[in-house]
PDB file of C-alpha atoms in Angstrom:
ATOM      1  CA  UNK A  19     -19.359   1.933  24.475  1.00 50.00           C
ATOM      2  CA  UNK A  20     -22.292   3.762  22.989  1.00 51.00           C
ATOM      3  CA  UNK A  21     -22.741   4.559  19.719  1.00 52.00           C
ATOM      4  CA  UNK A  22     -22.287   8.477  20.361  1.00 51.00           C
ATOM      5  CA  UNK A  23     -19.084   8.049  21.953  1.00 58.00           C
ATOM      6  CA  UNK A  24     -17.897   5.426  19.243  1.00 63.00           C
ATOM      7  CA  UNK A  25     -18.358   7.508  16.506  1.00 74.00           C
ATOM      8  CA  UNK A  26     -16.667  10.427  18.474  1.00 77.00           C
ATOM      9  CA  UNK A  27     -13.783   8.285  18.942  1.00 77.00           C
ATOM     10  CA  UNK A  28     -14.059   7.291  15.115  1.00 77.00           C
ATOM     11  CA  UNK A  29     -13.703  11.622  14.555  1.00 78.00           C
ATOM     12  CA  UNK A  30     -10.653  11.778  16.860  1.00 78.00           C
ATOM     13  CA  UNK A  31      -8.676   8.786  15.593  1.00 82.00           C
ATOM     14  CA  UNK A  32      -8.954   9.270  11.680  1.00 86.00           C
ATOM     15  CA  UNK A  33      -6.066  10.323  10.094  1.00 91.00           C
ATOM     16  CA  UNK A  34      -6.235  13.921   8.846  1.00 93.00           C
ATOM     17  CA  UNK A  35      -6.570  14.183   4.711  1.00 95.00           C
ATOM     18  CA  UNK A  36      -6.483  16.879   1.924  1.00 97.00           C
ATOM     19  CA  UNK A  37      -7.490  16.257  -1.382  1.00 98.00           C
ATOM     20  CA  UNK A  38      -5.841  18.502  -4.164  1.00 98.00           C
ATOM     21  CA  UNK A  39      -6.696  17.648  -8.148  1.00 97.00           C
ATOM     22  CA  UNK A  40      -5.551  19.266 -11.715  1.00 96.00           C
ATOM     23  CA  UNK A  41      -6.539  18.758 -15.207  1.00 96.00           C
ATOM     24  CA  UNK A  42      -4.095  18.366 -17.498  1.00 93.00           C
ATOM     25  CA  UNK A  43      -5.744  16.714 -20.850  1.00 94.00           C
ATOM     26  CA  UNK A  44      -2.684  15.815 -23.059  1.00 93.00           C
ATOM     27  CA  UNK A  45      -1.565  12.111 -24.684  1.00 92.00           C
ATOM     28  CA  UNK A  46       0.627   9.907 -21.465  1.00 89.00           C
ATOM     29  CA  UNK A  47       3.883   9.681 -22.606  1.00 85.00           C
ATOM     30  CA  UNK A  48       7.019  10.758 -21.870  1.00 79.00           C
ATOM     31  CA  UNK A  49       7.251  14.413 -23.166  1.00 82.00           C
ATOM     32  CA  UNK A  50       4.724  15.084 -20.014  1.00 85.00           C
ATOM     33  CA  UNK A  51       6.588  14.120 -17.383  1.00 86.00           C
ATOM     34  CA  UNK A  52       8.313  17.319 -16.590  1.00 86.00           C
ATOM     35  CA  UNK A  53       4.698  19.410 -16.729  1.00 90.00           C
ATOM     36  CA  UNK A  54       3.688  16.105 -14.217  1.00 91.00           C
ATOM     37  CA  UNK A  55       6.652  16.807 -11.971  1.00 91.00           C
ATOM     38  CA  UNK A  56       5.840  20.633 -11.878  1.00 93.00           C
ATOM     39  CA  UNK A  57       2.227  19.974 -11.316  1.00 95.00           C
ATOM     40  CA  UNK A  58       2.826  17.438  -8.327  1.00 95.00           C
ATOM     41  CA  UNK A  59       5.123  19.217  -6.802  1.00 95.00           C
ATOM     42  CA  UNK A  60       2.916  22.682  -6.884  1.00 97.00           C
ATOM     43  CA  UNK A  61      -0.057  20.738  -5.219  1.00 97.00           C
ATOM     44  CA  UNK A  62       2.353  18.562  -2.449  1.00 97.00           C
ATOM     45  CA  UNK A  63       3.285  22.407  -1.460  1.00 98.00           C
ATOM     46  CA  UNK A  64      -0.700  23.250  -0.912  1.00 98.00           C
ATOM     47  CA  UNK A  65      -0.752  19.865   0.900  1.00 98.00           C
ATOM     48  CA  UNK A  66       2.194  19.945   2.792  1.00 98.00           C
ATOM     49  CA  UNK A  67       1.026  23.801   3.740  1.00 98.00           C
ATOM     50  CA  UNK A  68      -2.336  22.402   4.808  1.00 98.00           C
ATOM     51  CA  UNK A  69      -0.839  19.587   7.154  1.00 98.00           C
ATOM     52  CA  UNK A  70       1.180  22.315   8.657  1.00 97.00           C
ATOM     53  CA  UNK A  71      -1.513  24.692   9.285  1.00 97.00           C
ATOM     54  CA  UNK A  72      -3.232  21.580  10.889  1.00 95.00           C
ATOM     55  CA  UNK A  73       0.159  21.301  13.213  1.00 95.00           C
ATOM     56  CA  UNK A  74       0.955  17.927  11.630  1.00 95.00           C
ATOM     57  CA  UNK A  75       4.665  16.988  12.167  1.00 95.00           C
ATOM     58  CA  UNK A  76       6.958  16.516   9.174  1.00 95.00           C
ATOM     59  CA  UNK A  77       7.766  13.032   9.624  1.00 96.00           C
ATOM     60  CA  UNK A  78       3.606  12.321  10.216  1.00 96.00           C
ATOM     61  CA  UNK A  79       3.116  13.430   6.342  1.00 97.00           C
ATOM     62  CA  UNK A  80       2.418  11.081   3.611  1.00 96.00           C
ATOM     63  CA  UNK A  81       1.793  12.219   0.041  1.00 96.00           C
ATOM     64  CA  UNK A  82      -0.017   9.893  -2.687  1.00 96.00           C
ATOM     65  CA  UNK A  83       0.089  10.814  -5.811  1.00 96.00           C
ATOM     66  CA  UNK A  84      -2.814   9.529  -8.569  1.00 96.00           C
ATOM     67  CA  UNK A  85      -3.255   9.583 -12.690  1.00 96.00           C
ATOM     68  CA  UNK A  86      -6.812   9.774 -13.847  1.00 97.00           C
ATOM     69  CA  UNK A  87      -6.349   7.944 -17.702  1.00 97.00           C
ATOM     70  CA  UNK A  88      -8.568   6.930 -20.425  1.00 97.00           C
ATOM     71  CA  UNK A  89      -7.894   5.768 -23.683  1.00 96.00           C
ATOM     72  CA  UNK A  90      -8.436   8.548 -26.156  1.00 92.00           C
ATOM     73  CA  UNK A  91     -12.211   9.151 -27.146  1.00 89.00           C
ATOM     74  CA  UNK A  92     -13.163   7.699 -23.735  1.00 92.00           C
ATOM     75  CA  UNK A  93     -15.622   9.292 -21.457  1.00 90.00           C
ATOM     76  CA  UNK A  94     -14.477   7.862 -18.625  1.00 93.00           C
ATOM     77  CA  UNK A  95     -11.106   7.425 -16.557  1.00 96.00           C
ATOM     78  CA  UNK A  96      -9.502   4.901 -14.520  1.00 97.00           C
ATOM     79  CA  UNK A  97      -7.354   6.166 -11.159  1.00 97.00           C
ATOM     80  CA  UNK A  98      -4.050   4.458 -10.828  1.00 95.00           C
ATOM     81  CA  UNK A  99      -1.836   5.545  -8.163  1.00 93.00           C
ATOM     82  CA  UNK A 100       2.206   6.577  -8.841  1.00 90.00           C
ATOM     83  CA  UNK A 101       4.152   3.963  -7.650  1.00 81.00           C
ATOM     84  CA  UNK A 102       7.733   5.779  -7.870  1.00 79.00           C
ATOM     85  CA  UNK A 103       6.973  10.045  -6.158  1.00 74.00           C
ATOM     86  CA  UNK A 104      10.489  10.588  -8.421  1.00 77.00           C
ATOM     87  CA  UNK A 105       8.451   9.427 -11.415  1.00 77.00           C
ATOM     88  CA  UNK A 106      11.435   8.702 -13.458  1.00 78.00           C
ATOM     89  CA  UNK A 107      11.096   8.583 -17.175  1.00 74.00           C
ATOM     90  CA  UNK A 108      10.195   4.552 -17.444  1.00 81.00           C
ATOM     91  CA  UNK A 109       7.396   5.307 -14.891  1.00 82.00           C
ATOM     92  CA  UNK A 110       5.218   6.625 -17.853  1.00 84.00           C
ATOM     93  CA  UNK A 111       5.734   3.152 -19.583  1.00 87.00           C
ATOM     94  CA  UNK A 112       4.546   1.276 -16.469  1.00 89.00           C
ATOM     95  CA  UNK A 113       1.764   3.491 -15.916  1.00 90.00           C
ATOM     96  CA  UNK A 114       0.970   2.559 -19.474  1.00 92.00           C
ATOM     97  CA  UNK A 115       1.142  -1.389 -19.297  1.00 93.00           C
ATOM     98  CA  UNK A 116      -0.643  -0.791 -15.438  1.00 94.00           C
ATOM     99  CA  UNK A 117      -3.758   1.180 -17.139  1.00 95.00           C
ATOM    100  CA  UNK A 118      -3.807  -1.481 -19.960  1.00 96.00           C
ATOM    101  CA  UNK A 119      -4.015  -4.555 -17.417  1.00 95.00           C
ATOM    102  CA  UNK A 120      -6.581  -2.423 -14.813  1.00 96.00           C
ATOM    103  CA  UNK A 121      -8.834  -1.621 -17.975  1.00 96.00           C
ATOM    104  CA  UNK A 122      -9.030  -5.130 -18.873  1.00 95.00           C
ATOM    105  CA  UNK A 123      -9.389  -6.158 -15.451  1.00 95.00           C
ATOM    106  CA  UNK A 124     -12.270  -3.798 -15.023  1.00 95.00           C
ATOM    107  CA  UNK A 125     -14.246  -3.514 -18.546  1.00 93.00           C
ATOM    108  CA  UNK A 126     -13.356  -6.840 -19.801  1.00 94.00           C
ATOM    109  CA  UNK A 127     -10.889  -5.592 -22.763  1.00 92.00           C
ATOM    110  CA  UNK A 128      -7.919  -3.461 -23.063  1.00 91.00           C
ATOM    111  CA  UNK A 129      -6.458  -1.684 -26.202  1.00 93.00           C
ATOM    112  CA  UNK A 130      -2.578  -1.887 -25.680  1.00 92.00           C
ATOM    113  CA  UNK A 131      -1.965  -0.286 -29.568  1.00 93.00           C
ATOM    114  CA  UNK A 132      -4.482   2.861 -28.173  1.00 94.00           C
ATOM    115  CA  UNK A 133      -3.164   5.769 -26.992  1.00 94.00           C
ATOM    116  CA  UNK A 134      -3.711   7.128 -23.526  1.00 95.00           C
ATOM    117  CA  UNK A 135      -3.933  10.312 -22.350  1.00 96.00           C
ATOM    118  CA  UNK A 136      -4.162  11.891 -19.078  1.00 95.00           C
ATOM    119  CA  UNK A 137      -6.615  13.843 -17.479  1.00 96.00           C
ATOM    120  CA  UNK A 138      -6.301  14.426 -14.168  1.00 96.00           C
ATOM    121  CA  UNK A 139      -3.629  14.781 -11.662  1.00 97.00           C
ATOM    122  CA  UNK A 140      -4.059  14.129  -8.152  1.00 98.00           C
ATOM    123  CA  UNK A 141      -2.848  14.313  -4.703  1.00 97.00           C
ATOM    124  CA  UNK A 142      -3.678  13.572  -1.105  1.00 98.00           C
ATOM    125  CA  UNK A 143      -2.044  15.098   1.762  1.00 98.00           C
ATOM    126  CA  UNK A 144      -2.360  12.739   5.026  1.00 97.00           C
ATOM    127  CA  UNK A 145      -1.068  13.283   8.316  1.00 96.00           C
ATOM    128  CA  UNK A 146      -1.285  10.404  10.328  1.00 94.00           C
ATOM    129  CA  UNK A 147      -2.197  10.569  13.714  1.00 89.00           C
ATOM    130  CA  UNK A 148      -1.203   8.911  16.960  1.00 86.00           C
ATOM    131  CA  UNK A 149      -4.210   6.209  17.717  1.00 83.00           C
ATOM    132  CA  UNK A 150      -5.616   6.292  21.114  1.00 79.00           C
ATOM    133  CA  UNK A 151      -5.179   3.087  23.051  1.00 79.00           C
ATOM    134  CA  UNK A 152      -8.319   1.611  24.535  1.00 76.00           C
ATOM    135  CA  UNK A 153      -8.198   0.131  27.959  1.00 76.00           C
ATOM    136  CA  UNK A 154      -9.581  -3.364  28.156  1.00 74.00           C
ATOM    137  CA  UNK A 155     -12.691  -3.848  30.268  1.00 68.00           C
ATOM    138  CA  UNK A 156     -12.844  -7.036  32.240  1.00 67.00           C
ATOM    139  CA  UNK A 157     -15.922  -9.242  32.332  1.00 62.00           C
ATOM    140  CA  UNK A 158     -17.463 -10.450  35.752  1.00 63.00           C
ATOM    141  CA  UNK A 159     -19.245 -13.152  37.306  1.00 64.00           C
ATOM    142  CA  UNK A 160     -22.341 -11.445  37.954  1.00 68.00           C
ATOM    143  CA  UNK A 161     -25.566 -13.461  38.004  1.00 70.00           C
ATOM    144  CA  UNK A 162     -26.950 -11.741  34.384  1.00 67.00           C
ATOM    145  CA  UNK A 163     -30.608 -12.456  35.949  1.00 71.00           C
ATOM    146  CA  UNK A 164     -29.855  -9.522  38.248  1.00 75.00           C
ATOM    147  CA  UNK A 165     -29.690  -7.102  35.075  1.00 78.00           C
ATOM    148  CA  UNK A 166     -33.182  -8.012  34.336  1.00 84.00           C
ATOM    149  CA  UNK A 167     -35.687  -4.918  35.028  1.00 86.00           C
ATOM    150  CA  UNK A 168     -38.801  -5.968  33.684  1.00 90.00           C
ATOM    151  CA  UNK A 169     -40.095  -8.381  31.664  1.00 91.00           C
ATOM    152  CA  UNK A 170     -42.176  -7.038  27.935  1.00 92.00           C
ATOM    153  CA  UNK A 171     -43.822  -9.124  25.214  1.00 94.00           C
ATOM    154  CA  UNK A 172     -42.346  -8.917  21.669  1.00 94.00           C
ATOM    155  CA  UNK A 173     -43.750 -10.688  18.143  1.00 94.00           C
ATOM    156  CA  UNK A 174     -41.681 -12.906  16.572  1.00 94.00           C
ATOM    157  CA  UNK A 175     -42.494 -14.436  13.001  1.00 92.00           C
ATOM    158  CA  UNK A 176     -40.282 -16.983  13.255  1.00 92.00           C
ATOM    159  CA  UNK A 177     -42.316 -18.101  16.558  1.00 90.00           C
ATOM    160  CA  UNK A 178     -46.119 -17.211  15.266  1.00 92.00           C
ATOM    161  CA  UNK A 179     -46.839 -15.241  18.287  1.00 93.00           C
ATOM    162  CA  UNK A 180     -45.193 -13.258  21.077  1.00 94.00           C
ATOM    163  CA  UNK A 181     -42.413 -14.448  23.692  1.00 94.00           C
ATOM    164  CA  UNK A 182     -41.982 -12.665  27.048  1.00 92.00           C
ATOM    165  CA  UNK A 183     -38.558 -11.251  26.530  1.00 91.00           C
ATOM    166  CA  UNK A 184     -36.322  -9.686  29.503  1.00 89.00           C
ATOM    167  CA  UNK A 185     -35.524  -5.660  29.576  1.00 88.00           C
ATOM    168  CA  UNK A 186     -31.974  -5.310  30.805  1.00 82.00           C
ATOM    169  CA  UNK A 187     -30.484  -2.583  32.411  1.00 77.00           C
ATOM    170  CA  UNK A 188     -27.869  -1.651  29.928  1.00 72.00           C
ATOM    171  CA  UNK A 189     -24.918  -0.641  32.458  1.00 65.00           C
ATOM    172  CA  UNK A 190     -25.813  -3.923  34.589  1.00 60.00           C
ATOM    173  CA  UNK A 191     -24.489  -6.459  31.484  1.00 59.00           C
ATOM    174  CA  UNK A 192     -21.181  -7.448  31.224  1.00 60.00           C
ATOM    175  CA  UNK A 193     -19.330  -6.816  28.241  1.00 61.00           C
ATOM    176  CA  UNK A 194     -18.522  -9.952  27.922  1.00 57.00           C
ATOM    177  CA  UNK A 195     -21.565 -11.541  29.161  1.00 53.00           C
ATOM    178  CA  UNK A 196     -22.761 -13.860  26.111  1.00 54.00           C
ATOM    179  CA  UNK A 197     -25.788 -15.392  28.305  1.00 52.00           C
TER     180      UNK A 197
END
């Protein structure tokens, strides 16, 4: 396949995605949760009303949901995905204890007596797509010396000099032809 079709399948088999993002700087805990909710739910409804415009079936939707957090004083945030979309009132803890043992993981120390606080909320709308299936191309038994059109001299280093080196006719070579 050439590389002009490949990367034209590549267009026409990626899943489609929307990116939606909110800033809401405020301390992670639990008296946030409910502007959280509101907020998530406000950008799944952009999301879910892009999927639709793009004709994207119901059941073909996925929604993931992601915390930007940094301790406070921080100039820079760490992106931990929601594992529960109801984000029940313990999820705030877990995100807690999660961006404690990712910082560490990443920078080498956490701060578990810091506090945290949010920054940004986001959300990605995907609406999966049905992958095409690619139809297997048998290999042959054709003499690969009959692909040869001409013969041209390239310079190798590894050699110290040049090698005659077969042109092939691209369309004449097996797929499968390791010769």
């Amino acid at each position: 396949m050439s590389p002009g079709i490949f990367s034209a399948m590549g267009l026409l088999s990626t899943d489609l995605k929307h990116d939606f993002s909110s800033t809401l700087v405020t301390r992670l805990d639990e008296t946030v949760l409910t502007n959280v909710m509101q907020e998530f739910e406000a950008m799944e409804a952009q999301g879910r009303g892009a999927l639709e415009q793009d004709q994207v079936d119901e059941q073909r939707m996925q929604f993931v949901r992601q915390l930007d957090l940094r301790y406070f004083g921080q100039s820079y945030e760490l992106t931990l995905s929601i594992e529960d979309p109801e984000m029940r009132p313990d999820e705030m803890q877990r995100l807690s204890e999660r961006f404690h043992q990712e910082h560490e993981r990443v920078y080498g120390f956490g701060a578990p007596d810091e506090p945290i606080e949010l920054v940004n909320l986001r959300l990605s709308a995907i609406g999966t797509i049905a992958k095409p299936s690619l139809r297997q191309i048998a290999g042959d038994d054709q003499d690969p010396g009959s692909a040869v059109l001409t013969t041209r001299l390239v310079y190798f280093a590894e050699t110290g000099g040049f090698v005659d080196c077969p042109k092939l006719r691209p369309v004449s070579v097996s797929c499968q032809r390791r010769d």
